[in-house]
Structure formats: C-alpha cells, structure tokens
CSV table of N, CA and C in Angstrom, one decimal:
chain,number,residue,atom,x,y,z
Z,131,UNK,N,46.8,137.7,15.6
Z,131,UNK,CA,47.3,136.9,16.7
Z,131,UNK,C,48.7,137.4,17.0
Z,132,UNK,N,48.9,137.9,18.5
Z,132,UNK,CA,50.1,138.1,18.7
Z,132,UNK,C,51.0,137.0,19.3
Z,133,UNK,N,52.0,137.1,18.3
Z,133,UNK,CA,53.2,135.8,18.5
Z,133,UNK,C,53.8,136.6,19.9
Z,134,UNK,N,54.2,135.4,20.5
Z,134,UNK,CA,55.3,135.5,21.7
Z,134,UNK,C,56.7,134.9,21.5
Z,135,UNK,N,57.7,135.5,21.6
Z,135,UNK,CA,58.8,135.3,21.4
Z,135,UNK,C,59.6,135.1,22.8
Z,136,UNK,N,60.4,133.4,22.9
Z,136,UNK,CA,61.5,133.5,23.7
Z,136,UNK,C,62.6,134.1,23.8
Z,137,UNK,N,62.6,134.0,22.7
Z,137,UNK,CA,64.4,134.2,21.7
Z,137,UNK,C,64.0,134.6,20.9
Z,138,UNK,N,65.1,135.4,20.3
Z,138,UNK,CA,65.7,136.3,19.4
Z,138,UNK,C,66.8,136.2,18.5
Z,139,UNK,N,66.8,135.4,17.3
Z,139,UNK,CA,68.1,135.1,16.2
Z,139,UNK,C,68.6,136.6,15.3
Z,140,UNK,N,68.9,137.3,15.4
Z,140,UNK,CA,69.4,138.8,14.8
Z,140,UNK,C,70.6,138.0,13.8
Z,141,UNK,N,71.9,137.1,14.3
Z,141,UNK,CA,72.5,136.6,13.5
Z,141,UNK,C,72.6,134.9,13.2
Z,142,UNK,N,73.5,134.9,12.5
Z,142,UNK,CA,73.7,133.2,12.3
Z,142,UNK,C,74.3,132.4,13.5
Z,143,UNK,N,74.4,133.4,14.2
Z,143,UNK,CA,75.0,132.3,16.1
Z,143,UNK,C,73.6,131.9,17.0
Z,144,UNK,N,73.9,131.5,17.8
Z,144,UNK,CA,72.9,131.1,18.7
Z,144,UNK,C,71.6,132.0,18.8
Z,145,UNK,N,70.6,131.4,19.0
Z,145,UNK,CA,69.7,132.4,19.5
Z,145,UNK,C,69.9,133.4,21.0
Z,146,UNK,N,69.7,134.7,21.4
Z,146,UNK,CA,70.3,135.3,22.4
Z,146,UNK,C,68.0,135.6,23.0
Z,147,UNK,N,68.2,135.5,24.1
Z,147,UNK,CA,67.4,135.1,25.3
Z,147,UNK,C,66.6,136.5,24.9
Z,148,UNK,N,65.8,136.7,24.7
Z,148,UNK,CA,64.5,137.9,25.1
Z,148,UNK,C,64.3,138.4,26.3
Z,149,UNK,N,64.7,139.8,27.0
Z,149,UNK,CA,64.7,140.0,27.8
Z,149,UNK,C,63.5,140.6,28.2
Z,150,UNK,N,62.9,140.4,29.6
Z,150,UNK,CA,61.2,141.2,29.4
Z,150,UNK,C,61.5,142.3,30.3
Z,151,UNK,N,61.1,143.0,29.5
Z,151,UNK,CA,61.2,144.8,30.2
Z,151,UNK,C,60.5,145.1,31.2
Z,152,UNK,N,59.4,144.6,31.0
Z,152,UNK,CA,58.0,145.3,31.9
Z,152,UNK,C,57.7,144.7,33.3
Z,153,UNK,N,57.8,145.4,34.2
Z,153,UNK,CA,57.7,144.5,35.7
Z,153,UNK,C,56.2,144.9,35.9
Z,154,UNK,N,55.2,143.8,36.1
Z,154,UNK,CA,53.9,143.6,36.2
Z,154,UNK,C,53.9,143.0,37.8
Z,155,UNK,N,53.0,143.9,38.3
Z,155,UNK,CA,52.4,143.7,39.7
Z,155,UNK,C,51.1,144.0,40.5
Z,156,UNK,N,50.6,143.7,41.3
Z,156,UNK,CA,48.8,143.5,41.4
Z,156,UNK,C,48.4,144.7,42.5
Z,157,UNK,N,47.8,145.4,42.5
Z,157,UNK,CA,47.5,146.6,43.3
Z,157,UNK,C,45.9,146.3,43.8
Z,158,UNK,N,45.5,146.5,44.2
Z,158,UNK,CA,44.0,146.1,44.2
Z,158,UNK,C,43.0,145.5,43.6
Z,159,UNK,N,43.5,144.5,43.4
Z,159,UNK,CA,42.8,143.1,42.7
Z,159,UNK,C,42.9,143.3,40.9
Z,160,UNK,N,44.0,144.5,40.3
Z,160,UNK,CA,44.4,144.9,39.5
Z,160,UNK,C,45.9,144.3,38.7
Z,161,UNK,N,46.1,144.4,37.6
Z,161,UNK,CA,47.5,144.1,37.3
Z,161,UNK,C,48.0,145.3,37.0
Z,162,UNK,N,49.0,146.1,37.3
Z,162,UNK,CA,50.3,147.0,36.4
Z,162,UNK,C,51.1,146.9,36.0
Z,163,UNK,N,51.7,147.4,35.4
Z,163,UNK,CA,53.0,147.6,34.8
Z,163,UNK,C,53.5,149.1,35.7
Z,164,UNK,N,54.6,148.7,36.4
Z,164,UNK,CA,55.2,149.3,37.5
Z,164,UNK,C,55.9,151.1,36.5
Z,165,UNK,N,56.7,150.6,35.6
Z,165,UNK,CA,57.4,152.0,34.7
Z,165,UNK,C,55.7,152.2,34.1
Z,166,UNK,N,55.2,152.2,33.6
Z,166,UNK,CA,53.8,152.7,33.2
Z,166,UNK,C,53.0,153.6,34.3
Z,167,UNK,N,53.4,153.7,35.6
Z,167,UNK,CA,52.8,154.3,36.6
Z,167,UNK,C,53.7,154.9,37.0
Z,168,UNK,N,55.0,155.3,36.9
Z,168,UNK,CA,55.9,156.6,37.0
Z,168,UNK,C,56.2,156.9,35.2
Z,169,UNK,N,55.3,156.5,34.6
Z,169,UNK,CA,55.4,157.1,33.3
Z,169,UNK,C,56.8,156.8,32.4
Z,170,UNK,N,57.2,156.1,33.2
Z,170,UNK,CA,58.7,155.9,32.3
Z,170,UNK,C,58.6,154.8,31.2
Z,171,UNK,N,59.9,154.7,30.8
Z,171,UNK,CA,59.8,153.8,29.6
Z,171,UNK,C,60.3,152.1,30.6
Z,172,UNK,N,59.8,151.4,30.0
Z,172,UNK,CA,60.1,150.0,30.4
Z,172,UNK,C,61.6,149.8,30.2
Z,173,UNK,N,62.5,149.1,31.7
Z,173,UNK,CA,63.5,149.3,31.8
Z,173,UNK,C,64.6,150.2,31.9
Z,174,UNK,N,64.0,151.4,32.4
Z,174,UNK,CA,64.4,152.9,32.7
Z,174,UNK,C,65.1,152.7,33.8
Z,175,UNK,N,66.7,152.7,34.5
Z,175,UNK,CA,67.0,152.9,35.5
Z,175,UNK,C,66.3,152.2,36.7
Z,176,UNK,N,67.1,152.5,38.1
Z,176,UNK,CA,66.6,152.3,39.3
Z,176,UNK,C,66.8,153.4,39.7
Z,177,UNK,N,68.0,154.4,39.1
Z,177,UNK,CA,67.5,155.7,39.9
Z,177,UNK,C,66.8,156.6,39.2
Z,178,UNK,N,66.3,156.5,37.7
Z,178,UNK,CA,65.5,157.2,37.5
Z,178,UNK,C,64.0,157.3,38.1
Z,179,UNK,N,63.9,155.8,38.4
Z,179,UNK,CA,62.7,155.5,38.8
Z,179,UNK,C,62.5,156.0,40.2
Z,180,UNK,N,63.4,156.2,41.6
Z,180,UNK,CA,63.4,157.0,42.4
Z,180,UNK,C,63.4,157.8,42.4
Z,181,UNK,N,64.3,158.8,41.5
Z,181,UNK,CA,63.8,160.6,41.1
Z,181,UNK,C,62.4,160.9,40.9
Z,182,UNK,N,62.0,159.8,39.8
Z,182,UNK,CA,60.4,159.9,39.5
Z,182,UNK,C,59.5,159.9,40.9
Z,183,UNK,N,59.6,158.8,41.6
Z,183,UNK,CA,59.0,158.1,43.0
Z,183,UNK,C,59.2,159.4,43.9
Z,184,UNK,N,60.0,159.7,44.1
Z,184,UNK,CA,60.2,161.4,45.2
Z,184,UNK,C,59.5,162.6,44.5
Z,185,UNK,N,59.6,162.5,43.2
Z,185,UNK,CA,58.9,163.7,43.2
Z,185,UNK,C,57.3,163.4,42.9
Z,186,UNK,N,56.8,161.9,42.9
Z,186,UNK,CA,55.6,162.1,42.3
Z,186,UNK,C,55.1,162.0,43.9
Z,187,UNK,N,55.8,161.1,44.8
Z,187,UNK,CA,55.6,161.7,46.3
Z,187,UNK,C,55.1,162.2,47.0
Z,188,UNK,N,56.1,163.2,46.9
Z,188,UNK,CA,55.6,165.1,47.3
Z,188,UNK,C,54.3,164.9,47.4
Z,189,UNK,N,53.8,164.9,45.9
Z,189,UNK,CA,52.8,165.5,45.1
Z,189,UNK,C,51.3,164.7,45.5
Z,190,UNK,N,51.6,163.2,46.3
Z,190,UNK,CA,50.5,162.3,46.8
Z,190,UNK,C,50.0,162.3,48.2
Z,191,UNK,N,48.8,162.0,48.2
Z,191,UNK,CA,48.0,161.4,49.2
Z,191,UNK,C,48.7,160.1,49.7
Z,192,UNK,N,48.0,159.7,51.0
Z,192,UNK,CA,49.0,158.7,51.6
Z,192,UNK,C,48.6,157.6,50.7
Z,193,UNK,N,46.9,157.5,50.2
Z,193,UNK,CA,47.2,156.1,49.8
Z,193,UNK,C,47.6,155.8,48.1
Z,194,UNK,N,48.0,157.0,47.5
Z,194,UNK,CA,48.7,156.9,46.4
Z,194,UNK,C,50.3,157.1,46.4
Z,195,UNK,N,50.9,157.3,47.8
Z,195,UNK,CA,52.1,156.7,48.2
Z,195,UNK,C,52.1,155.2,48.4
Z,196,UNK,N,51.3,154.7,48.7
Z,196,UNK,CA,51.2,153.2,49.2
Z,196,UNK,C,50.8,152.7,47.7
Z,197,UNK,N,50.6,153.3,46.9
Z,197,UNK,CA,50.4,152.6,45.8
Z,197,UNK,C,52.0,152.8,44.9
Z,198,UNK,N,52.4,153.8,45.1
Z,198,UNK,CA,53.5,154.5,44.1
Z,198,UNK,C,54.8,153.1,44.7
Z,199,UNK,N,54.8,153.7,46.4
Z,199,UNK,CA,55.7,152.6,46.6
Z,199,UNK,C,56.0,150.9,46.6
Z,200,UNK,N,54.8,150.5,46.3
Z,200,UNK,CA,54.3,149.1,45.9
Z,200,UNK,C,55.0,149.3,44.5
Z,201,UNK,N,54.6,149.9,43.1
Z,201,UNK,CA,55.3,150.0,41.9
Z,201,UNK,C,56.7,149.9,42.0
Z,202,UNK,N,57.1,150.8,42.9
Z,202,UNK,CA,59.1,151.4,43.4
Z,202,UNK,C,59.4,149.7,43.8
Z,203,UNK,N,59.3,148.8,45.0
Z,203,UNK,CA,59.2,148.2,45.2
Z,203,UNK,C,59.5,146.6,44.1
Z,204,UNK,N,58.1,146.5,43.1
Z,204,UNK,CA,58.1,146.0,42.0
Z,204,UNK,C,59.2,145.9,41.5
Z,205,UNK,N,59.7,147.2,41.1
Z,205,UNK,CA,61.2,147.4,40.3
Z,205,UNK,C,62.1,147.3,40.5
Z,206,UNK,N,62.4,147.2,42.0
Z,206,UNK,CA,63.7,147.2,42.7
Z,206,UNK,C,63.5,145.5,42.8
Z,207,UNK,N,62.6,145.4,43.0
Z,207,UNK,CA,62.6,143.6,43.0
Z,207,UNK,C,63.3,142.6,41.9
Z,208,UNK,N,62.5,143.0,41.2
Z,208,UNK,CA,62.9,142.8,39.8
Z,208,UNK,C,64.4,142.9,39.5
Z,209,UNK,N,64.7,143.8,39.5
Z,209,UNK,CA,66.5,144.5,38.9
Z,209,UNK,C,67.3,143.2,40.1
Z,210,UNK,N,66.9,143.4,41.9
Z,210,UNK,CA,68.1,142.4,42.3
Z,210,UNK,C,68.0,141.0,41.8
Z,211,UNK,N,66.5,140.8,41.3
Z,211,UNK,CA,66.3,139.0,40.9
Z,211,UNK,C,67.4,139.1,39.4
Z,212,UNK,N,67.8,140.4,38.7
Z,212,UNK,CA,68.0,139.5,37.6
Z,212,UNK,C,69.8,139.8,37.6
C-alpha cells in the first residue's frame, strides 16, 4: 500500500508542506505527466523545459507539436499558480 504524504517532519519544528513535483494533464482522453514527455526530471526549470520544447519541435509533426505544447503549457501553468 502506498502511503500519501501531506507533510513532511525532517525535524523537531513544525511539519514543512510536501511539495508536488509532477504537473499531470489530459491529452486525448489520457493523463501525463508533462516533465515525463520532455524527458526531464520532475520540477526541472521553465527554461529548461523550453530548450527541451524547441528542440523536440524541430524534430515534430504538427500534431505532436500540439501535443508537446499542451505539456509546455501544463508547466508554465503550474510554476505561475505556485
């Protein structure tokens, strides 16, 4: 059984808040994890994740830009909400 954690006690002070790394969003009746589809590690930059996004780019068809930038999107969402 995997336990879910809010918080996090490391010392004898307050518990300090669990921060969630992973930005999850729905692509074609699908869930992702947005760094998992530019390969990065969860919570990697916002500009690495555009270096990643430009160059995986190039390298797509239009409708795997429309997928890549839905992920880019995800992230950047995420980062101003927090």
């Amino acid at each position: 059984k995997i336990k879910n954690y809010s918080s996090i006690n490391f010392t004898d002070g307050p518990p300090v808040k669990a921060k969630e790394l992973n930005v999850i969003f729905m692509w074609n009746g699908h869930n992702w994890d947005a760094y998992e589809v530019f390969g990065l590690p969860a919570g990697s930059s916002v500009e690495k994740v555009r270096e990643k996004f430009n160059e995986l780019k190039s390298k797509s068809d239009p409708g795997q830009v429309a997928f890549l930038t839905e992920a880019l999107n995800a992230i950047e969402n995420k980062t101003e909400a927090s």
